[in-house]
XYZ file of C-alpha atoms in Angstrom:
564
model
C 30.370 13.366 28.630
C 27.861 10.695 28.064
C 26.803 9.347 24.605
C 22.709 7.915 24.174
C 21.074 6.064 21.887
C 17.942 7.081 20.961
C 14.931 5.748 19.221
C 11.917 7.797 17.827
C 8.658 6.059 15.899
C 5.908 7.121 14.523
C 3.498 4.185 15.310
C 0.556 2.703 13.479
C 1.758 4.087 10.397
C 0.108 0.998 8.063
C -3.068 1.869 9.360
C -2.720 5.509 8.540
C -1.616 4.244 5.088
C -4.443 1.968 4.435
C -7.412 3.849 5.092
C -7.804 4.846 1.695
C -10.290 5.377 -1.123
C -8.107 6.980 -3.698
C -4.563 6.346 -4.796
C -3.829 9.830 -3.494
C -5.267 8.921 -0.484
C -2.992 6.047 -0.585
C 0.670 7.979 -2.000
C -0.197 11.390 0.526
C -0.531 8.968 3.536
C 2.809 7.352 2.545
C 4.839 10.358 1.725
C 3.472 11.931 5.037
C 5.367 9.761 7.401
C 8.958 9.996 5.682
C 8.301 13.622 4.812
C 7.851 15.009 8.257
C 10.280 12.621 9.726
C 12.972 13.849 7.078
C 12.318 17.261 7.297
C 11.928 16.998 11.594
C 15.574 15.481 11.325
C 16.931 18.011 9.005
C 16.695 20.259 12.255
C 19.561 18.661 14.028
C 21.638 16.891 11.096
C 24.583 19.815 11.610
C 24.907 19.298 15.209
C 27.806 17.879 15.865
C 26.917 15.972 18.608
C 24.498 13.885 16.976
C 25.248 10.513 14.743
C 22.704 9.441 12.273
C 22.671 5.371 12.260
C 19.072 4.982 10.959
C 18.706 6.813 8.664
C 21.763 7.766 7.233
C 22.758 11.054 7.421
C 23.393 10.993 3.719
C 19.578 9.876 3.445
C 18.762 12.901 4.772
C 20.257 14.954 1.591
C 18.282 16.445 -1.576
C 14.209 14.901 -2.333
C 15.180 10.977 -0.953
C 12.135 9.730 0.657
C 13.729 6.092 1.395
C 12.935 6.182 4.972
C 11.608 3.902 7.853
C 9.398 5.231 10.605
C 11.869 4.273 13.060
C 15.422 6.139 13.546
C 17.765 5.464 15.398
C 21.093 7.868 16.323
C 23.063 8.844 19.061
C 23.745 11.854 20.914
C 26.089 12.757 22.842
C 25.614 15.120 26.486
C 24.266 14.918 29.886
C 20.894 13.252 30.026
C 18.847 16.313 30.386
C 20.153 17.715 27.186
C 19.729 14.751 25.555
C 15.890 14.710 26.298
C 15.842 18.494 25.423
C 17.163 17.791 21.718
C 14.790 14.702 21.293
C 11.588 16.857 22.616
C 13.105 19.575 20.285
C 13.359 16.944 17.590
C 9.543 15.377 18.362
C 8.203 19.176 17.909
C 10.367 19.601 15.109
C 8.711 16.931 13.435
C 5.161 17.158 14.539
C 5.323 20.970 13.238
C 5.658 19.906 9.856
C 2.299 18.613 9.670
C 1.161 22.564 9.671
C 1.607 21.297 6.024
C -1.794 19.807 5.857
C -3.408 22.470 7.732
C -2.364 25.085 4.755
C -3.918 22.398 2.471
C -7.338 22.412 4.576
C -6.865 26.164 4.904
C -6.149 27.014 0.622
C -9.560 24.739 0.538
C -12.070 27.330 2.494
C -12.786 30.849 3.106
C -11.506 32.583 5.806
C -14.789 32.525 7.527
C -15.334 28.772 7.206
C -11.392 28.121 8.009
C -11.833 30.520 11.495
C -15.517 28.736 12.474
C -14.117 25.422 12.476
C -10.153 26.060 13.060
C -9.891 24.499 16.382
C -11.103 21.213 14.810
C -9.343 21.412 12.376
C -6.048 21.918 14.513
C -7.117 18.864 16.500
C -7.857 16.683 14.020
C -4.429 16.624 12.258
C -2.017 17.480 15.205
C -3.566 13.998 17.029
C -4.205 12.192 13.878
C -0.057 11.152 14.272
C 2.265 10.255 17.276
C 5.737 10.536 17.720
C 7.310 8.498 20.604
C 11.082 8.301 21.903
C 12.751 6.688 24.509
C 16.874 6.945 24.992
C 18.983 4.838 26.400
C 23.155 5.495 27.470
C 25.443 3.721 25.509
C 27.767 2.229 28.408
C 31.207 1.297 28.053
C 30.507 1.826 24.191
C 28.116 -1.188 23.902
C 26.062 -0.102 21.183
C 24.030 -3.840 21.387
C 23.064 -3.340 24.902
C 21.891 -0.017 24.565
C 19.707 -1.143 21.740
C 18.316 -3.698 23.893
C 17.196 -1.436 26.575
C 16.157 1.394 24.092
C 13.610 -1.085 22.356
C 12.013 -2.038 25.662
C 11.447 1.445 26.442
C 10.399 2.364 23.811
C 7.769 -0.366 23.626
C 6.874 0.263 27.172
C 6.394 4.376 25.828
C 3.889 2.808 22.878
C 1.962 0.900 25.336
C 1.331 3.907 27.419
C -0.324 6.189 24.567
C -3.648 7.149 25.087
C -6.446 9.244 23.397
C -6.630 13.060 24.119
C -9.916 13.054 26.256
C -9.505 16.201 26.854
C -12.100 17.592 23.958
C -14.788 16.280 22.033
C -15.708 15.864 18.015
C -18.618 16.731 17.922
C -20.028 19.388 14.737
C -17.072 21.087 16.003
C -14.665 20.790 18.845
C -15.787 20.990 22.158
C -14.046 20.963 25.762
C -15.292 17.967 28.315
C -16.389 19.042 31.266
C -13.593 17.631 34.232
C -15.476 14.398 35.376
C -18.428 14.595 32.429
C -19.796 11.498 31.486
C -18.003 9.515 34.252
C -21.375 8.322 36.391
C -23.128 6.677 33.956
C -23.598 3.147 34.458
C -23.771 2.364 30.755
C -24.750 3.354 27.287
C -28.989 3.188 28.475
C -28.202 5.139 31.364
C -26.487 8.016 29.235
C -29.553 7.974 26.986
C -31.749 8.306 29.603
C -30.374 11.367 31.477
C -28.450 13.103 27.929
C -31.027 15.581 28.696
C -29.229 17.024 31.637
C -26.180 17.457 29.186
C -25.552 20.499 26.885
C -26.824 19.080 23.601
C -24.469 21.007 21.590
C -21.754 18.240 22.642
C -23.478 14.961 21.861
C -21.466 12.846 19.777
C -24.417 12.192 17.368
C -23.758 16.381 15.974
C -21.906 14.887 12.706
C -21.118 12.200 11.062
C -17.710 10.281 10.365
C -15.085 10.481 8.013
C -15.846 8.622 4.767
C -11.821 7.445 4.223
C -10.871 7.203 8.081
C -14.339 6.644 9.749
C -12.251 7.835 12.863
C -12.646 11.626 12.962
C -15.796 13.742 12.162
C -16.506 15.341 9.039
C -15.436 19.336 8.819
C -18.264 21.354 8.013
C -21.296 19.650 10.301
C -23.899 22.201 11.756
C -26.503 21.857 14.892
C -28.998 21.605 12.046
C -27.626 19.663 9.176
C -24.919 17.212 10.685
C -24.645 15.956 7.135
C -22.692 19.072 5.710
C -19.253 19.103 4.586
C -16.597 21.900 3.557
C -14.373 19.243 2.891
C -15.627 17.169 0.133
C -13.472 15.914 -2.566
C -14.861 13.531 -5.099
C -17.876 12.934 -3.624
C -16.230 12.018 -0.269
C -16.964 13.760 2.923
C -13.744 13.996 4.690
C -12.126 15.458 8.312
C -9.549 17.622 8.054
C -6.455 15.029 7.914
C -7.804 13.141 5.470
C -7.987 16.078 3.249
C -4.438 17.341 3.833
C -3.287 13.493 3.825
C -5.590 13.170 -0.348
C -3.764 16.793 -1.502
C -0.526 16.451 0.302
C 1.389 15.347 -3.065
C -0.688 16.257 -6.130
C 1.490 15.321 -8.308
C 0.880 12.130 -8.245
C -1.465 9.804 -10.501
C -5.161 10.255 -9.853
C -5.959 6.834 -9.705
C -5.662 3.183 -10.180
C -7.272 3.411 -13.699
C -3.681 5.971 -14.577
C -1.887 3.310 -13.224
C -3.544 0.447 -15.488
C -3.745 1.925 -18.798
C 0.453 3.336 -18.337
C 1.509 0.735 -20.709
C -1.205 1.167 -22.810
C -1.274 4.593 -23.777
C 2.634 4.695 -24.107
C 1.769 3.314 -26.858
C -1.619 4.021 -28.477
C -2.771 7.892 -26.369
C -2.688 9.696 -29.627
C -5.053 7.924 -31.102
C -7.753 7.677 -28.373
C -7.168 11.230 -27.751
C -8.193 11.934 -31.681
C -11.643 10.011 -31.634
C -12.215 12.123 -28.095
C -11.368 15.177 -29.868
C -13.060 14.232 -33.350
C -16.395 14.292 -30.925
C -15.449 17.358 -28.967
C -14.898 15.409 -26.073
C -10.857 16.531 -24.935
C -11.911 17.275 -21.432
C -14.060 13.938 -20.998
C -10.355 12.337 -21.650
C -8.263 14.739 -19.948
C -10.443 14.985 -16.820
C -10.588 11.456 -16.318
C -8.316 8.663 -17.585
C -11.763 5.955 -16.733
C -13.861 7.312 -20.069
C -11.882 5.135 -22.168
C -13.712 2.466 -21.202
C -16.834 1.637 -23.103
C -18.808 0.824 -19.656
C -18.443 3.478 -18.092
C -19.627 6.043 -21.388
C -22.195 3.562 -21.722
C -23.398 4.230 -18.594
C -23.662 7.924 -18.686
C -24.617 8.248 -22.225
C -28.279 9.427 -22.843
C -27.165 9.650 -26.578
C -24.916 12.231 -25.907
C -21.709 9.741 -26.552
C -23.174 7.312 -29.471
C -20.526 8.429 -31.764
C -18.443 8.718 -29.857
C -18.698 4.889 -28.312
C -18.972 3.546 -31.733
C -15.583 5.491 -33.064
C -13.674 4.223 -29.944
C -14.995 0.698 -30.248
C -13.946 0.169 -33.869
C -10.631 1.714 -32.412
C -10.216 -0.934 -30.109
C -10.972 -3.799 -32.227
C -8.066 -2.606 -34.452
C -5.559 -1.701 -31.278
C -6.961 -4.030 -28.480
C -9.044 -2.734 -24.987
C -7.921 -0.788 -22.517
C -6.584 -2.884 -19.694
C -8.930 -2.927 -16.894
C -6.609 -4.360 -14.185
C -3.223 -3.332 -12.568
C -1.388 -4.933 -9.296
C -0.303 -3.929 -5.893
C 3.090 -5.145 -4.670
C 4.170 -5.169 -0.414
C 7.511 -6.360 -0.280
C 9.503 -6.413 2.854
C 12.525 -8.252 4.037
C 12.659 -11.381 5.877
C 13.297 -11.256 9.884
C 14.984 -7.251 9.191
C 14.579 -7.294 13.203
C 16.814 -10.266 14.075
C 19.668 -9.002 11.428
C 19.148 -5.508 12.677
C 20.077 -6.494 16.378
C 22.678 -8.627 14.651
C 24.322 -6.094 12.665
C 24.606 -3.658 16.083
C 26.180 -6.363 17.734
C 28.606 -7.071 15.358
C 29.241 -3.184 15.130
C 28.399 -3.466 11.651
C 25.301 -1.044 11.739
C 26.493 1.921 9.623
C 27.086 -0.673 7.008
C 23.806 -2.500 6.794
C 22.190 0.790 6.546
C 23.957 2.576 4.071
C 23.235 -0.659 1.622
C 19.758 -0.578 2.133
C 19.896 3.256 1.630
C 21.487 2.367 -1.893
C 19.291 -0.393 -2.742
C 16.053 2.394 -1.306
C 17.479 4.964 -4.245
C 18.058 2.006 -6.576
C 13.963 0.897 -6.376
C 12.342 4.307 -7.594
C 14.364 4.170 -10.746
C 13.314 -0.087 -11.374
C 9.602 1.098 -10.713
C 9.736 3.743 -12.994
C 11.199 1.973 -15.722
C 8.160 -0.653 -15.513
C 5.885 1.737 -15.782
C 4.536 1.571 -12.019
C 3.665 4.048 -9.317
C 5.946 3.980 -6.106
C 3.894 4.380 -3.296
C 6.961 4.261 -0.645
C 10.216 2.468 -0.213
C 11.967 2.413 3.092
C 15.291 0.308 3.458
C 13.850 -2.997 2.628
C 10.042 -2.120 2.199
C 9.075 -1.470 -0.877
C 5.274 -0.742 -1.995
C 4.280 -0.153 -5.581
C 1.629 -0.555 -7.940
C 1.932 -1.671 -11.729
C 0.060 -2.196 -14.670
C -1.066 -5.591 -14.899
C 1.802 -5.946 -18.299
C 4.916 -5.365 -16.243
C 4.131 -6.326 -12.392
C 5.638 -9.992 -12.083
C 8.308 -8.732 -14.182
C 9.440 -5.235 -12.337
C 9.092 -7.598 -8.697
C 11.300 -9.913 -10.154
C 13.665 -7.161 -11.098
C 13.016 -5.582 -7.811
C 13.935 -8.666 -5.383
C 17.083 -9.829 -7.507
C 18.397 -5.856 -7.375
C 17.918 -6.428 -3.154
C 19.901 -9.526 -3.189
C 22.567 -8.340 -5.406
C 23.002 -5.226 -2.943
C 22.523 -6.777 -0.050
C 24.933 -9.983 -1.152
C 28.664 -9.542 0.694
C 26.956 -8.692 4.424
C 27.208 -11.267 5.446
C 23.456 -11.783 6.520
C 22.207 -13.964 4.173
C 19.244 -10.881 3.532
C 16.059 -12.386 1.533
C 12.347 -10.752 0.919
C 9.300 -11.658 0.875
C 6.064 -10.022 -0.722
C 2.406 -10.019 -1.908
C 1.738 -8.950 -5.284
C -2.338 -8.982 -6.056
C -4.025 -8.481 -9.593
C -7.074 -6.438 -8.973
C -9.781 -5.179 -11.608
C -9.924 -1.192 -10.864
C -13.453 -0.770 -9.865
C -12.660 -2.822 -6.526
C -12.147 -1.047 -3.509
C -8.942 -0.040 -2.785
C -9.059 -0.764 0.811
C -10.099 -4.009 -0.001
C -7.361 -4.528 -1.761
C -4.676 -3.525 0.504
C -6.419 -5.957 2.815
C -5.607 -8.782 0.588
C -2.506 -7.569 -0.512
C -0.672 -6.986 3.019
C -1.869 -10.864 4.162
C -0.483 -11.984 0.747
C 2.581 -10.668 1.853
C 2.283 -12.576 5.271
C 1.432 -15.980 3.527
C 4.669 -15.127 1.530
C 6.675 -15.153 4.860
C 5.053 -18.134 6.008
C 6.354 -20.216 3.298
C 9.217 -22.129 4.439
C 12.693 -20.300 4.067
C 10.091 -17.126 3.321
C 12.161 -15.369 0.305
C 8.769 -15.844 -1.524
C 5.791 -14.097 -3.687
C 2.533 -14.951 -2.418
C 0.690 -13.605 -6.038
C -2.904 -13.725 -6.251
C -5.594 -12.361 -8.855
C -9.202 -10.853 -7.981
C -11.744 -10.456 -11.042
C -14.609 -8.168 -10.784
C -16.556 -10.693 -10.236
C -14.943 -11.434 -6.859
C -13.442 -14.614 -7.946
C -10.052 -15.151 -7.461
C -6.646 -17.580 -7.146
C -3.812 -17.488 -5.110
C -0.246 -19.523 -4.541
C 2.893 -19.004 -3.616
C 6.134 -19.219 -5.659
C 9.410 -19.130 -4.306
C 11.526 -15.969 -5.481
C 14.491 -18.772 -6.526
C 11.541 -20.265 -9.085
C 10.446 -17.235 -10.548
C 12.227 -18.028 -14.242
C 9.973 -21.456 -14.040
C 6.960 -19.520 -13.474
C 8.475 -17.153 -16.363
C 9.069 -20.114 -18.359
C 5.083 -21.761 -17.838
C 3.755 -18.000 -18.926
C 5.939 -18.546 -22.140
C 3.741 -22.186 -22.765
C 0.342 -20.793 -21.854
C 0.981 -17.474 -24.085
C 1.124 -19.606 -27.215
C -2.374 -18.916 -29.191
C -3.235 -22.652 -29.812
C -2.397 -23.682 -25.375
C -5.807 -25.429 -24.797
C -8.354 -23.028 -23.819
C -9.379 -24.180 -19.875
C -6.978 -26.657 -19.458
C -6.318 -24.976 -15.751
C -10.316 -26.001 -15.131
C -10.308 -29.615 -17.080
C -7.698 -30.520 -14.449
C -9.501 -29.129 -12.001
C -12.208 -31.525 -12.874
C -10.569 -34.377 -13.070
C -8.916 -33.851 -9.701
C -11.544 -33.333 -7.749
C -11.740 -36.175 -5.775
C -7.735 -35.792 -4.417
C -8.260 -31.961 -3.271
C -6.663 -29.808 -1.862
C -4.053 -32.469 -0.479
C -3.256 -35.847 -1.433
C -0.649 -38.734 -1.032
C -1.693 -40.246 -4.154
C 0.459 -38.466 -6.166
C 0.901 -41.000 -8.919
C -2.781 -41.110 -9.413
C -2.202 -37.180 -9.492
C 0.661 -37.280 -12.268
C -0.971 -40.049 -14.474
C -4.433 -37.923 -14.642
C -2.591 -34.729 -15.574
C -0.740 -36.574 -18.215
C -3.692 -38.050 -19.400
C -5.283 -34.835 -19.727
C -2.152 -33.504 -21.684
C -1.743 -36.294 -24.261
C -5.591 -35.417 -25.065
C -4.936 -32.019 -26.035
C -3.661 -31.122 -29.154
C -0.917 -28.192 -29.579
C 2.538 -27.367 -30.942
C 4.406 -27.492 -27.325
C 2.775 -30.578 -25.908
C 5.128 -33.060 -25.606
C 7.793 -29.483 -24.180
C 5.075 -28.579 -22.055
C 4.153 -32.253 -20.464
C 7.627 -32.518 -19.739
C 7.967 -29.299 -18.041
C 4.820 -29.946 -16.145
C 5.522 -33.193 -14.875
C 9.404 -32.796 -13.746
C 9.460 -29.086 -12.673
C 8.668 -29.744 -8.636
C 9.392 -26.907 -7.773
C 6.720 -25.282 -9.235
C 4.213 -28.648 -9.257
C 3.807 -30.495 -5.977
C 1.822 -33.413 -7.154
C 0.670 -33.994 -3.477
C -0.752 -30.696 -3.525
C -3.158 -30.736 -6.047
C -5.108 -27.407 -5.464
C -1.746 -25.364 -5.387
C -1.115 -26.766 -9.047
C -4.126 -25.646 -10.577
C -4.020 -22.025 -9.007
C -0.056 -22.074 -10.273
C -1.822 -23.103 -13.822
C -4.715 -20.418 -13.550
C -2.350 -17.730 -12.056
C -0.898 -18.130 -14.999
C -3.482 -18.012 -17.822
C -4.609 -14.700 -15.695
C -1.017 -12.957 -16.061
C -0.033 -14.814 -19.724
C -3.179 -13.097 -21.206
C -2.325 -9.702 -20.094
C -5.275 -10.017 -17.486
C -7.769 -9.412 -20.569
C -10.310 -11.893 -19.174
């Protein structure tokens, strides 16, 4: 009897996770992928002929969701029923997204559900792919398997194409064999689309307002507009809507995640001034009327009390943060130590400590008062309130090292961790976030936080800081926090060292001007904080000017709670 190794992926999985517009957009799309991939597995975990190495098989017990979207196991049998059990496995898994069709389907009536089920059906059985390739483990050479298994499967993601077998139109329609073939371009299909059944021009609805991919459900020949699928204002296709209200549990949206902290400690009494106005569901409904703005700018005298109750509040208790962070973190060159670890036939090992150190993260996120998005082995994406961000990553890289310690694989991370005011868009954000993360890895060594702010205004700061520094960085919040720290030193240096940006070899020119500007200021740390300044290089490159002041405004932006 033969044994295989097999590998199944879902691909393009962080482009399914960041087309969003909502944080539920953003936690359904992430608990999709290790949801149907857990539950697909689940199918075949008591068959004895099959050997969970990725994931664990332990991974696979009770509501763990600390999962990659790529497994690896073996199984043993001829090759035939080794491809039988993985195309069992592939259906297995792709049934489970009948999940999101019960979401569209508790969303309509059954005559609106039956008009556009085909669509419907389409759109969220193609939105995701599942791909496999297997490879026999010869002469029990787990490496070289793995070798040829990640070709193939490679080869099997290169050869994916689009269904063209039907159309989106205002609903789903069946191409013709050989339709739209002859035309010699884009002018020559407008000029002979009369000949075509006008029902199945592409122009019958318009696109998805979170994917911009699929069509929106609900179009007519008349009103290509319409939508039976809108949810907060958003016109959505049918995956996008199972994807938003696939777990409603979790927090509505970035502004929950900001104010966590906050009304730990002070929800009773905003809660009171809503209610002494008769205003509990303006609260309740949602978390973004505590800020002044936004009553202000739906009051037509309706909320004057009400605005001038919860201002005198927050004089006496202090605003409402307005700002929270995303964290990508991800570990350095996983790939190489991955191939490494089969190799050394030390697999089973690897794995099961990044399983511990996957249950270990929900628990650190928690207790900082953030949102896990998802956490797979060594990926870990969260978001925090702007209070506890640096601190929970710090907490969060030094618990992966500490697991990850006797390998023998040296393991390190690296991540992006971006300070956003809420009323950016989210997308946006996990734009700037995810290449934060790759400027982390590109610092040398990687094992390094690439942290940058974004105001409302757009403006902004970035710089990287090596994890192995992140008490110094700790340390220059500590000087900055104190109430009498010159107000704008980050900008007076700035000023001064204009003329040696961004890079410089006149460093001593660089060192003497920020002393200068030190010994001008007067505060109770100066002569601590010059010192610190001018002999901690690891945090201060005095060749690199520019990097220095974002280090300085970075932190101004985090030591004042990101109240600026």
């Amino acid at each position: 009897m033969s044994e295989y190794l097999v590998k199944i992926t879902i691909p393009s999985v962080q482009g399914l996770i960041d087309r969003s517009r909502k944080l539920k957009d953003l936690t359904g799309g992430s608990s999709l992928i290790p949801t149907i991939l857990k539950e697909g597995l689940k199918k075949i975990k008591d068959d004895g002929k099959v050997k969970f190495i990725i994931p664990t098989a332990e991974t696979l017990k009770g509501n763990d969701l600390s999962i990659t979207n790529v497994v690896y196991l073996t199984i043993e049998g001829d090759k035939q029923e080794v491809i039988n059990k993985v195309d069992y496995l592939k259906e297995s898994i792709l049934k489970e997204l009948d999940i999101l069709i019960n979401k569209v389907k508790e969303k309509l009536s059954d005559e609106d559900f039956k008009e556009y089920e085909a669509l419907i059906n389409y759109q969220i059985k193609n939105a995701i792919n599942v791909v496999w390739a297997i490879a026999e483990v010869e002469g029990g050479d787990l490496f070289k398997a793995k070798e040829r298994v990640d070709i193939a499967l490679a080869n099997a993601k290169s050869l994916i194409e689009p269904d063209y077998t039907y159309i989106e139109g205002f609903n789903l329609f069946q191409k013709h064999k050989n339709q739209y073939k002859a035309f010699k371009d884009y002018q020559d299909f407008l000029d002979k689309a009369y000949e075509l059944n006008t029902k199945e021009l592409l122009r019958g609805a318009y696109l998805c307002d979170v994917c911009g991919k699929r069509v929106i459900v609900g179009a007519t020949e008349n009103n290509f507009k319409r939508s039976i699928l809108e949810d907060d204002e958003d016109r959505l296709c049918a995956f996008c809507y199972g994807k938003r209200h696939f777990h409603e549990k979790h927090k509505k949206s970035v502004v929950d995640v900001a104010i966590t902290k906050y009304l730990k400690q002070h929800e009773d009494e905003i809660k009171e001034v809503f209610e002494k106005h008769h205003k509990s569901d303006l609260f309740q409904d949602d978390r973004q009327n505590i800020y002044i703005e936004i009553l202000e700018e739906e009051n037509e005298g309706e909320y004057d009390g009400l605005i001038k109750d919860l201002k005198e509040l927050y004089e006496k208790i202090g605003n409402p943060p307005k700002y929270y962070a995303i964290l990508m973190m991800d570990g350095d060159s996983m790939g190489e130590k991955i191939t490494r670890a089969f190799k050394d036939n030390n697999i089973s090992s690897i794995t099961q400590k990044l399983s511990e150190f996957g249950k270990k993260v929900k628990e650190i996120v928690k207790q900082n008062d953030g949102e896990l998005v998802y956490t797979g082995g060594d990926d870990v994406f969260a978001l925090f309130p702007s209070e506890t961000a640096l601190y929970g990553y710090k907490i969060l890289i030094e618990e992966f090292k500490k697991t990850m310690k006797d390998t023998g694989y040296d393991f390190t991370a690296s991540a992006g961790l971006v300070f956003a005011h809420y009323k950016i868009p989210l997308r946006y954000l996990l734009q700037e976030t995810r290449a934060s993360e790759s400027k982390a890895k590109k610092v040398d060594g990687k094992d390094a936080v690439y942290i940058k702010y974004i105001k409302h205004s757009y403006s902004s700061a970035e710089a990287p800081i090596k994890n192995d520094h992140l008490d110094l960085f700790e340390k220059l919040l500590g000087y900055i926090s104190y109430k009498d720290f010159p107000f704008g030193f980050a900008y007076q240096l700035q000023e001064l060292l204009l003329p040696y940006l961004p890079d410089t070899d006149k460093e001593d020119q660089v060192k003497k001007l920020t002393e200068y500007l030190i010994r001008k200021k007067s505060f109770a740390k100066k002569e601590e904080f010059k010192e610190f300044m001018l002999n901690t290089h690891e945090l201060f490159d005095f060749k690199s000017p520019e990097k220095i002041i974002n280090i300085l405004k970075l932190a101004k932006f985090i030591a004042s709670e990101v109240k600026v």
